[in-house]
Amino acid sequence: MGERIPIGSDHAGFELKEKIKARLAEKGFDVDDVGTFSTDSTDYPEYAKKVASLVGAGKTERGILMCGTGLGMSYAANRFSGVRAAVAWTPEIATLARNHNDSNVLVIPARFVAEETALEILDAWLEAEFEGGRHSRRVSKIEIETEEC
Ligand code: RB5
């Protein structure tokens, strides 16, 4: 069985989620669809929390989310310690989100990217590696230490 990867969307991302799921299955991933399961109106934080809690707890290495703009999903997912959810609207941004920011959740703005672009974003993000080095220092500074509060 391939790497388990949780994926979630709200109603705005539902149709794209189905396409992304198919691409992930083709690539051999064990896709864990946390919903939503239709285009009926629903609330994005519910799905962001399901995916981000798995990634934040280290139960899966990475996850994928979609909503209309990508913003609501990223706000909700980034509240989980250890989660770095990146909104990517081009393949180049997806690659840099891995290379420089060690993104572990990909967020796609479903209403603002064509399906073909979304699949290119997915492929770019899955294939890119974190470069480490100076970026490790910067990424480590993202987590808020208790004494800073
Ligand atoms: C739903 O209409 C829309 O608000 C949602 O998908 C997302 O864009 C929120 O950030």
PDB file of C-alpha atoms and ligand atoms in Angstrom:
ATOM      1  CA  MET A   1       0.000   0.000   0.000  1.00  0.00           C
ATOM      2  CA  GLY A   2       1.248   3.498  -0.841  1.00  0.00           C
ATOM      3  CA  GLU A   3       1.650   6.521   1.399  1.00  0.00           C
ATOM      4  CA  ARG A   4      -1.598   7.442   3.149  1.00  0.00           C
ATOM      5  CA  ILE A   5      -2.635  10.966   2.240  1.00  0.00           C
ATOM      6  CA  PRO A   6      -5.685  12.692   3.725  1.00  0.00           C
ATOM      7  CA  ILE A   7      -7.620  15.022   1.460  1.00  0.00           C
ATOM      8  CA  GLY A   8     -10.544  17.338   2.186  1.00  0.00           C
ATOM      9  CA  SER A   9     -12.587  20.099   0.640  1.00  0.00           C
ATOM     10  CA  ASP A  10     -15.729  22.104   1.165  1.00  0.00           C
ATOM     11  CA  HIS A  11     -18.471  22.359  -1.479  1.00  0.00           C
ATOM     12  CA  ALA A  12     -16.400  24.809  -3.561  1.00  0.00           C
ATOM     13  CA  GLY A  13     -13.579  22.306  -3.824  1.00  0.00           C
ATOM     14  CA  PHE A  14     -15.619  19.115  -4.086  1.00  0.00           C
ATOM     15  CA  GLU A  15     -15.415  18.620  -7.866  1.00  0.00           C
ATOM     16  CA  LEU A  16     -11.702  19.346  -7.961  1.00  0.00           C
ATOM     17  CA  LYS A  17     -11.164  16.997  -5.007  1.00  0.00           C
ATOM     18  CA  GLU A  18     -12.560  14.135  -7.053  1.00  0.00           C
ATOM     19  CA  LYS A  19     -10.039  14.865  -9.856  1.00  0.00           C
ATOM     20  CA  ILE A  20      -7.158  15.205  -7.425  1.00  0.00           C
ATOM     21  CA  LYS A  21      -8.151  11.923  -5.767  1.00  0.00           C
ATOM     22  CA  ALA A  22      -8.042  10.138  -9.113  1.00  0.00           C
ATOM     23  CA  ARG A  23      -4.563  11.528  -9.846  1.00  0.00           C
ATOM     24  CA  LEU A  24      -3.325  10.480  -6.386  1.00  0.00           C
ATOM     25  CA  ALA A  25      -4.718   6.963  -6.820  1.00  0.00           C
ATOM     26  CA  GLU A  26      -2.994   6.707 -10.231  1.00  0.00           C
ATOM     27  CA  LYS A  27       0.255   7.643  -8.514  1.00  0.00           C
ATOM     28  CA  GLY A  28      -0.190   4.868  -5.957  1.00  0.00           C
ATOM     29  CA  PHE A  29      -1.245   6.888  -2.901  1.00  0.00           C
ATOM     30  CA  ASP A  30      -3.665   5.463  -0.351  1.00  0.00           C
ATOM     31  CA  VAL A  31      -6.154   8.358  -0.397  1.00  0.00           C
ATOM     32  CA  ASP A  32      -8.072   9.100   2.813  1.00  0.00           C
ATOM     33  CA  ASP A  33     -11.038  11.304   1.792  1.00  0.00           C
ATOM     34  CA  VAL A  34     -12.334  13.177   4.863  1.00  0.00           C
ATOM     35  CA  GLY A  35     -15.153  14.874   2.903  1.00  0.00           C
ATOM     36  CA  THR A  36     -17.114  16.770   1.905  1.00  0.00           C
ATOM     37  CA  PHE A  37     -18.956  14.300  -0.289  1.00  0.00           C
ATOM     38  CA  SER A  38     -21.232  16.562  -2.370  1.00  0.00           C
ATOM     39  CA  THR A  39     -21.631  20.125  -3.611  1.00  0.00           C
ATOM     40  CA  ASP A  40     -24.067  20.930  -0.773  1.00  0.00           C
ATOM     41  CA  SER A  41     -22.997  24.016   1.151  1.00  0.00           C
ATOM     42  CA  THR A  42     -20.807  23.183   4.145  1.00  0.00           C
ATOM     43  CA  ASP A  43     -18.163  24.723   6.449  1.00  0.00           C
ATOM     44  CA  TYR A  44     -14.501  24.489   5.428  1.00  0.00           C
ATOM     45  CA  PRO A  45     -12.962  24.419   8.953  1.00  0.00           C
ATOM     46  CA  GLU A  46     -14.448  20.979   9.580  1.00  0.00           C
ATOM     47  CA  TYR A  47     -12.378  19.423   6.800  1.00  0.00           C
ATOM     48  CA  ALA A  48      -9.285  21.546   7.455  1.00  0.00           C
ATOM     49  CA  LYS A  49      -9.308  20.281  11.051  1.00  0.00           C
ATOM     50  CA  LYS A  50      -9.625  16.641   9.996  1.00  0.00           C
ATOM     51  CA  VAL A  51      -6.633  16.836   7.660  1.00  0.00           C
ATOM     52  CA  ALA A  52      -4.478  19.155   9.791  1.00  0.00           C
ATOM     53  CA  SER A  53      -4.980  17.119  12.968  1.00  0.00           C
ATOM     54  CA  LEU A  54      -3.614  14.014  11.206  1.00  0.00           C
ATOM     55  CA  VAL A  55      -0.583  15.896   9.863  1.00  0.00           C
ATOM     56  CA  GLY A  56       0.027  17.828  13.105  1.00  0.00           C
ATOM     57  CA  ALA A  57      -0.053  14.601  15.135  1.00  0.00           C
ATOM     58  CA  GLY A  58       2.394  12.954  12.729  1.00  0.00           C
ATOM     59  CA  LYS A  59      -0.158  10.329  11.694  1.00  0.00           C
ATOM     60  CA  THR A  60       0.438  11.233   8.062  1.00  0.00           C
ATOM     61  CA  GLU A  61       3.385  13.081   6.565  1.00  0.00           C
ATOM     62  CA  ARG A  62       1.277  15.397   4.383  1.00  0.00           C
ATOM     63  CA  GLY A  63      -2.257  16.318   3.400  1.00  0.00           C
ATOM     64  CA  ILE A  64      -4.256  18.204   0.793  1.00  0.00           C
ATOM     65  CA  LEU A  65      -7.128  20.705   1.100  1.00  0.00           C
ATOM     66  CA  MET A  66      -9.303  22.694  -1.305  1.00  0.00           C
ATOM     67  CA  CYS A  67     -11.854  25.464  -0.919  1.00  0.00           C
ATOM     68  CA  GLY A  68     -12.882  28.376  -3.120  1.00  0.00           C
ATOM     69  CA  THR A  69      -9.963  30.728  -2.442  1.00  0.00           C
ATOM     70  CA  GLY A  70      -7.755  28.397  -0.395  1.00  0.00           C
ATOM     71  CA  LEU A  71      -7.692  31.029   2.336  1.00  0.00           C
ATOM     72  CA  GLY A  72     -10.199  29.642   4.831  1.00  0.00           C
ATOM     73  CA  MET A  73      -8.653  26.186   4.656  1.00  0.00           C
ATOM     74  CA  SER A  74      -5.157  27.591   5.176  1.00  0.00           C
ATOM     75  CA  TYR A  75      -6.237  29.747   8.145  1.00  0.00           C
ATOM     76  CA  ALA A  76      -7.815  26.760   9.861  1.00  0.00           C
ATOM     77  CA  ALA A  77      -5.058  24.246   9.058  1.00  0.00           C
ATOM     78  CA  ASN A  78      -2.230  26.562  10.129  1.00  0.00           C
ATOM     79  CA  ARG A  79      -3.613  26.781  13.668  1.00  0.00           C
ATOM     80  CA  PHE A  80      -2.346  23.241  14.265  1.00  0.00           C
ATOM     81  CA  SER A  81       1.174  23.009  15.652  1.00  0.00           C
ATOM     82  CA  GLY A  82       3.588  21.546  13.130  1.00  0.00           C
ATOM     83  CA  VAL A  83       1.297  22.196  10.180  1.00  0.00           C
ATOM     84  CA  ARG A  84       2.572  24.357   7.333  1.00  0.00           C
ATOM     85  CA  ALA A  85      -0.347  24.747   4.942  1.00  0.00           C
ATOM     86  CA  ALA A  86       0.567  26.555   1.714  1.00  0.00           C
ATOM     87  CA  VAL A  87      -1.931  28.020  -0.727  1.00  0.00           C
ATOM     88  CA  ALA A  88      -0.510  27.396  -4.209  1.00  0.00           C
ATOM     89  CA  TRP A  89      -2.058  28.765  -7.392  1.00  0.00           C
ATOM     90  CA  THR A  90       0.823  27.948  -9.764  1.00  0.00           C
ATOM     91  CA  PRO A  91       3.139  24.918  -9.973  1.00  0.00           C
ATOM     92  CA  GLU A  92       6.093  27.229  -9.240  1.00  0.00           C
ATOM     93  CA  ILE A  93       4.573  28.334  -5.937  1.00  0.00           C
ATOM     94  CA  ALA A  94       3.867  24.702  -5.043  1.00  0.00           C
ATOM     95  CA  THR A  95       7.513  23.808  -5.711  1.00  0.00           C
ATOM     96  CA  LEU A  96       8.797  26.733  -3.626  1.00  0.00           C
ATOM     97  CA  ALA A  97       6.365  25.896  -0.829  1.00  0.00           C
ATOM     98  CA  ARG A  98       8.236  22.568  -0.531  1.00  0.00           C
ATOM     99  CA  ASN A  99      11.774  23.764  -1.382  1.00  0.00           C
ATOM    100  CA  HIS A 100      11.829  26.751   0.971  1.00  0.00           C
ATOM    101  CA  ASN A 101       8.931  26.373   3.416  1.00  0.00           C
ATOM    102  CA  ASP A 102       8.723  22.592   3.935  1.00  0.00           C
ATOM    103  CA  SER A 103       4.972  22.753   3.372  1.00  0.00           C
ATOM    104  CA  ASN A 104       3.207  19.635   4.628  1.00  0.00           C
ATOM    105  CA  VAL A 105      -0.336  20.611   3.591  1.00  0.00           C
ATOM    106  CA  LEU A 106      -1.125  21.757   0.050  1.00  0.00           C
ATOM    107  CA  VAL A 107      -4.126  24.063  -0.305  1.00  0.00           C
ATOM    108  CA  ILE A 108      -5.539  24.651  -3.793  1.00  0.00           C
ATOM    109  CA  PRO A 109      -7.906  27.580  -4.505  1.00  0.00           C
ATOM    110  CA  ALA A 110     -10.436  25.579  -6.505  1.00  0.00           C
ATOM    111  CA  ARG A 111     -12.396  28.538  -7.863  1.00  0.00           C
ATOM    112  CA  PHE A 112      -9.303  30.284  -9.202  1.00  0.00           C
ATOM    113  CA  VAL A 113      -7.303  27.583 -10.971  1.00  0.00           C
ATOM    114  CA  ALA A 114      -8.207  25.481 -14.016  1.00  0.00           C
ATOM    115  CA  GLU A 115      -8.336  21.737 -13.464  1.00  0.00           C
ATOM    116  CA  GLU A 116      -5.211  21.160 -15.577  1.00  0.00           C
ATOM    117  CA  THR A 117      -3.286  23.742 -13.553  1.00  0.00           C
ATOM    118  CA  ALA A 118      -4.492  22.187 -10.300  1.00  0.00           C
ATOM    119  CA  LEU A 119      -3.112  18.810 -11.400  1.00  0.00           C
ATOM    120  CA  GLU A 120       0.215  20.446 -12.317  1.00  0.00           C
ATOM    121  CA  ILE A 121       0.267  22.122  -8.891  1.00  0.00           C
ATOM    122  CA  LEU A 122      -0.336  18.749  -7.245  1.00  0.00           C
ATOM    123  CA  ASP A 123       2.434  17.026  -9.223  1.00  0.00           C
ATOM    124  CA  ALA A 124       4.897  19.838  -8.527  1.00  0.00           C
ATOM    125  CA  TRP A 125       4.182  19.790  -4.797  1.00  0.00           C
ATOM    126  CA  LEU A 126       4.391  16.003  -4.489  1.00  0.00           C
ATOM    127  CA  GLU A 127       7.698  15.851  -6.329  1.00  0.00           C
ATOM    128  CA  ALA A 128       9.545  18.804  -4.797  1.00  0.00           C
ATOM    129  CA  GLU A 129      11.860  18.311  -1.813  1.00  0.00           C
ATOM    130  CA  PHE A 130      12.650  20.591   1.109  1.00  0.00           C
ATOM    131  CA  GLU A 131      16.100  22.130   0.533  1.00  0.00           C
ATOM    132  CA  GLY A 132      17.017  22.402   4.239  1.00  0.00           C
ATOM    133  CA  GLY A 133      20.071  24.544   5.063  1.00  0.00           C
ATOM    134  CA  ARG A 134      19.145  28.170   5.765  1.00  0.00           C
ATOM    135  CA  HIS A 135      15.507  27.271   5.204  1.00  0.00           C
ATOM    136  CA  SER A 136      15.549  24.847   8.152  1.00  0.00           C
ATOM    137  CA  ARG A 137      16.506  27.688  10.491  1.00  0.00           C
ATOM    138  CA  ARG A 138      13.701  29.868   9.137  1.00  0.00           C
ATOM    139  CA  VAL A 139      11.087  27.135   9.252  1.00  0.00           C
ATOM    140  CA  SER A 140      12.065  26.266  12.841  1.00  0.00           C
ATOM    141  CA  LYS A 141      11.392  29.904  13.813  1.00  0.00           C
ATOM    142  CA  ILE A 142       7.770  29.635  12.683  1.00  0.00           C
ATOM    143  CA  GLU A 143       6.669  27.602  15.709  1.00  0.00           C
ATOM    144  CA  ILE A 144       5.726  29.879  18.631  1.00  0.00           C
ATOM    145  CA  GLU A 145       7.556  28.998  21.838  1.00  0.00           C
ATOM    146  CA  THR A 146       5.633  29.499  25.105  1.00  0.00           C
ATOM    147  CA  GLU A 147       8.214  32.013  26.409  1.00  0.00           C
ATOM    148  CA  GLU A 148       7.595  34.265  23.391  1.00  0.00           C
ATOM    149  CA  CYS A 149       3.935  34.769  24.334  1.00  0.00           C
TER     150      CYS A 149
HETATM  151  C1  RB5 B   1     -17.384  29.050   0.057  1.00  0.00           C
HETATM  152  O1  RB5 B   1     -18.329  29.818  -0.608  1.00  0.00           O
HETATM  153  C2  RB5 B   1     -16.072  29.818   0.211  1.00  0.00           C
HETATM  154  O2  RB5 B   1     -16.236  30.886   1.084  1.00  0.00           O
HETATM  155  C3  RB5 B   1     -14.983  28.890   0.698  1.00  0.00           C
HETATM  156  O3  RB5 B   1     -14.842  27.838  -0.194  1.00  0.00           O
HETATM  157  C4  RB5 B   1     -13.581  29.458   0.818  1.00  0.00           C
HETATM  158  O4  RB5 B   1     -13.228  30.195  -0.314  1.00  0.00           O
HETATM  159  C5  RB5 B   1     -13.259  30.116   2.067  1.00  0.00           C
HETATM  160  O5  RB5 B   1     -12.127  30.512   2.322  1.00  0.00           O
END
